[in-house]
Amino acid sequence: MKALDRKLLRDLRRIWAQSLAIAMVLACGIMIMVAAQSTQRALTGTQAAYYDHHRFADIFAQATRAPNGLLAEIAEIDGVAQVDGRISFHAVLDIDGVGAPAMGRIVSMPPDPSVGLNVPLVRRGRLPDPDQLSQIALNEPFAEAHGLVPGSTLRAVLNGQLRELEVTGWVLSPEFIYTVAPGMMMPDDSRFGVIWLNEAGAAALKDMEGAFNDVALRLARGADTRAVIAELDHLLEPFGGVGAQPRTDQTSHAFLDSELQQLGALALFLPPIFLLVAGFLVNMVLTRLIAMERAQIGLMRALGYHRLEIGAHYMKLAGLIGVLGLAIGWGAGWWLGEGMLAIYGDFFRFPFLMRDPALGAVALSGALGLLAVFLGAFRAMNAAIRLAPAEAMSPPAPPRFSRGRADRLLVALRLRQSAMMILRSILRWPGRAAITVLGVSMSVGVLVSSYFVFDAIAVVQERVFDQGNRQQVTLALASAEPARAVEDAYALPGVVAAEGGYAVPVRLINGHRTHLTAMQAHGEGAQLARLIDDYTGPVTLPGAGLVLPERLARNLDVRPGSRVQVELLTPPREVLDLPVTRVIHQSFGGEVHISQAALFEAMRIAPQVNQIHLRVDPAQMAALQERIKTLPAIAGLSDWQDVRDQFDATLNESLLTMALIYTTIGLMIAVGVVYNAARIQLSERSHELATLRVLGFTRAEVGFVLVGEIMLLAVLAVPIGWLLGYQFAQGMVEAISTDVVQLPFAISRRTFAMASIAVLLAALASVLLVRRRLDRVDLASALKARD
Amino acid sequence: MTLAPDTTRPIFVAQDVTRVFRTGAVEVRALRGVTLSLQEGEMVVLLGASGSGKSTFMNILGGLDKPTEGQVFFRETELTRASDAELTRYRRDHVGFVFQFYNLVPSLTACENVALVTEIARNPLRPEAALELMGLGGRLDHFPAELSGGEQQRVAIARAIAKQPDVLLCDEPTGALDSKTGVQVLEALCRVNEELGTATVLITHNADIQRIAHRVVTLTDGRVSSDEPNTARVSPAEVSW
Ligand SMILES: Nc1ncnc2c1ncn2[C@@H]1O[C@H](COP(=O)(O)OP(=O)(O)O)[C@@H](O)[C@H]1O
Ligand SMILES: [Mg+2]
């Protein structure tokens, strides 16, 4: 080994703790990048393969009742490769031993489902016999939640009668990876299930022999989705078509894609911060090392080493730190990626997982990581290797203590000498102080931007549950009823308040932009189900005109004042031309809102309801639930308390894990920066500090000079960290907002406080670790050393 | 074998060399027109008060620095016109340096400090051999911190001679040493000069050391104030401290 390389390894060993601290900061960035990317790619690949194997459809449409003969016409549409007509509807389910009724989506299954689209995958038991009309298969999560093993039974209100159905097997389907009940915002496996029923059975139940009300299409490669949808809508319109949806709008797919999108955003959002800090740290440490080795650099130049050889020497040192960071980051990224993949795989219940090493992310993270440390190193060494050798060998001019304005101010303050030393030192090495402040503030920022998610969730909880949906139960009616149906609801057990709602599927049109959604009509002075803006609270609906959530307004490119065409997709199927009066922020939901008065006036019909919101005496809840299971007029029911519990449970679990990970990596920045800054400070000032000891200062007093400076900088960094955190959180809101979820932007004081306290404690612990070295300084030799 | 200096072939020729340092508004004229030639194989002692420009002049000879005006030749090569890369090559191939504060790399052992040079030299001695020559055969694996001042300086000399340089430039090599170790170092330098015929420039402000030289040059205020051959050479042991 070359002598120079040996020097390198010994240097590295001497500053191993500092190098490790830098490598860890770098590793955090690399880890996130690799883990998020590999998980995202693996899930995307798995999703694609799963879709492909099971022929997940490209277009979905529903109608009221269309003759099977129409399927041939649909198949004729240019670009359609395969058509599956089926019968699908919702029903209230009654399961033994479960008080609250559940909701089921029932889908008909052809005699041989394996040749159709959205092929179900049998996980347990078997599919129903084609000639056994009361046999069903259940989607696995729902069956599992209730222990409905093959052979058990459940009851459903079908066509006005309570019927007993026998479970033959559990299945999974690419169509129902994410099962969200209509009108809900989260999957709830105990309250919403998918039921596969034989075609003949479904037809008999719904009087649909020779007809279908649901169709799925697979497109040929290169087909024009928009054109196919337009033709399909045209064909289905006479049969009550409510507008075909491309796969991108299919509920399960949209939720899944939203998760994958967020993962992708994660891979890009935080890593740059870590790489930046790692670069700065390399710069800081190398600047110090080179300052200490200035004479050695001059010497080597005198011995005939070229300046590039010496530059390469220090670059190698930075490179080794970088490689260490990469190795740790890649390893941890792989490990975290495996963990995330397992969690997501379980959550989505993918029948198989296609791992993806994300070599692209590995390579990119490697290149960026090395670039960061090399840039940091380059800046540190560039000036040093350019010094003429003779100059490098002469000791540097003693640092000039400025007698500038800042210093005069210090003097005027009549501080104690130890405080003076701290402040002078900051003025003397402003670069290092700046990096320390920047690093610590980034740490605060990362924590703020990860804790902020809790605040956003709290806002959602308050807005959605405490203010927006104050009903305990929402009943979905099987068909629209006159408004007085609300009065009838008071006859149900335990009902203390009832309110009617009306929702209708619509197509919103603005020029060439169209969007399928539901229009929700709100009653005047509604007290239970209220429209809420995340930022401003309850929204009073305008007398005429529409209220749109931000995302929908953006997708349609409309703002208050614009006009939108609203095509009602149920009879009377009119097209209304309505103004947009307000745009609001909502975390969940992409529905358009209108007042009932305005809607029914525009439709020129008497007020109707198809939802009833109820406030219920808790003591009578069970009785109400029992009653609802037998009411044919009720197609479904949502229990808001249950939704809320589910929401809290799902989020709190995953968020706590996330917060733990972010806290760890966020604090890693503070530890890396403070530890290095303190070590460098100790080395720069060991002479000075030893002198203080010789003069009779106690260890504690000398320690104060070291700890005080770092903690002063850390405290200064906190407000900057708040600003950064504010920015990061804003970026985060942008990055992880998708069509299905838009987090509100809100940061609580508690978040700012917790982030600051955590970082200050980490900083204090790091500097105290360095302070212990003061005890080991040999006073005599510290005074002799020139450096 | 004892080689006499070849007084007919100059190894260095300096012509009207001036060097001005500018630091901010202050201008220091370290050299004010030095004209001097040094011969192959010669042992020259450069005397002068502190601040008279000795180190500056030697740095220029060694290609560590360039004059503000004037010319310097090493044999046929004009150093004053050489590029930075050429000067690096020149130092690597021809010059050995010894400094007052030894300037060893603290994280390398004695042997490795010498290897630092032999690895890049054209026709080097083995590091062990060079150290042997300095009487340090038993100290190969010691780090600088484990060696005495005299030993460190002898490692530095071993490092300087290991490349078999054409010229050895020593800036106050005994300045930090006591008399006993100082004598050892001077003896080492004389031995290299005599046995290998290496031209040697030795800066000192201890006037008595001039008695070991072939020639003594004195600088005063950046000018050569005297340049005399020494007819009565003595061995280092006779130098008084
Ligand atoms: N890099 C430098 N910058 C400014 N002045 C310098 C520098 N090097 C030397 N000098 C000045 O040049 C003069 C000669 O210095 P030097 O050659 O080191 O003297 P000597 O070695 O004879 O003691 C001194 O006044 C010194 O302060
Ligand atoms: Mg000098």
Short mmCIF file of C-alpha atoms in Angstrom, two decimals, chain A residues 14-19 21 281 284-285 288 432 436 670-686 689 699-700 702-711 761-778:
data_model
loop_
_atom_site.label_atom_id
_atom_site.label_comp_id
_atom_site.label_asym_id
_atom_site.label_seq_id
_atom_site.Cartn_x
_atom_site.Cartn_y
_atom_site.Cartn_z
CA ARG A 14 -8.51 9.08 13.94
CA ILE A 15 -11.70 10.81 12.88
CA TRP A 16 -13.79 7.65 12.66
CA ALA A 17 -16.58 8.93 14.88
CA GLN A 18 -16.89 12.11 12.86
CA SER A 19 -16.76 10.19 9.60
CA ALA A 21 -21.63 10.64 11.88
CA LEU A 281 -20.35 18.23 6.87
CA MET A 284 -16.56 21.32 7.44
CA VAL A 285 -14.51 18.33 8.55
CA ARG A 288 -10.47 21.53 9.49
CA ARG A 432 -18.60 26.70 10.63
CA THR A 436 -23.98 24.28 12.31
CA ALA A 670 -28.61 17.26 14.36
CA VAL A 671 -26.31 14.65 15.88
CA GLY A 672 -24.07 14.55 12.81
CA VAL A 673 -23.76 18.30 12.60
CA VAL A 674 -23.37 19.06 16.29
CA TYR A 675 -20.95 16.22 16.95
CA ASN A 676 -18.72 17.33 14.11
CA ALA A 677 -18.94 20.99 14.95
CA ALA A 678 -18.05 20.28 18.57
CA ARG A 679 -15.15 18.01 17.67
CA ILE A 680 -13.77 20.62 15.33
CA GLN A 681 -14.25 23.34 17.86
CA LEU A 682 -12.46 21.23 20.43
CA SER A 683 -9.56 20.66 18.09
CA GLU A 684 -9.35 24.30 17.07
CA ARG A 685 -9.48 25.55 20.58
CA SER A 686 -7.88 22.81 22.62
CA LEU A 689 -9.29 25.65 26.51
CA ARG A 699 -13.75 21.65 34.07
CA ALA A 700 -17.35 22.82 34.23
CA VAL A 702 -14.22 25.28 30.47
CA GLY A 703 -16.94 22.89 29.36
CA PHE A 704 -19.33 25.81 29.33
CA VAL A 705 -17.29 27.51 26.64
CA LEU A 706 -17.57 24.46 24.42
CA VAL A 707 -21.14 23.48 25.20
CA GLY A 708 -22.32 27.07 25.36
CA GLU A 709 -21.20 27.94 21.87
CA ILE A 710 -22.82 24.91 20.29
CA MET A 711 -26.05 25.27 22.22
CA LEU A 761 -31.81 17.44 23.43
CA ALA A 762 -30.04 15.56 20.64
CA ALA A 763 -27.67 18.50 20.20
CA LEU A 764 -26.96 18.65 23.91
CA ALA A 765 -26.30 14.91 24.09
CA SER A 766 -23.92 15.14 21.13
CA VAL A 767 -21.95 18.05 22.50
CA LEU A 768 -21.73 16.46 25.94
CA LEU A 769 -20.27 13.39 24.28
CA VAL A 770 -17.55 15.62 22.90
CA ARG A 771 -17.16 17.52 26.16
CA ARG A 772 -16.02 14.34 27.85
CA ARG A 773 -12.92 14.51 25.69
CA LEU A 774 -11.98 17.73 27.48
CA ASP A 775 -11.29 15.64 30.56
CA ARG A 776 -8.79 13.61 28.64
CA VAL A 777 -6.85 16.56 27.23
CA ASP A 778 -3.32 16.42 28.59
#
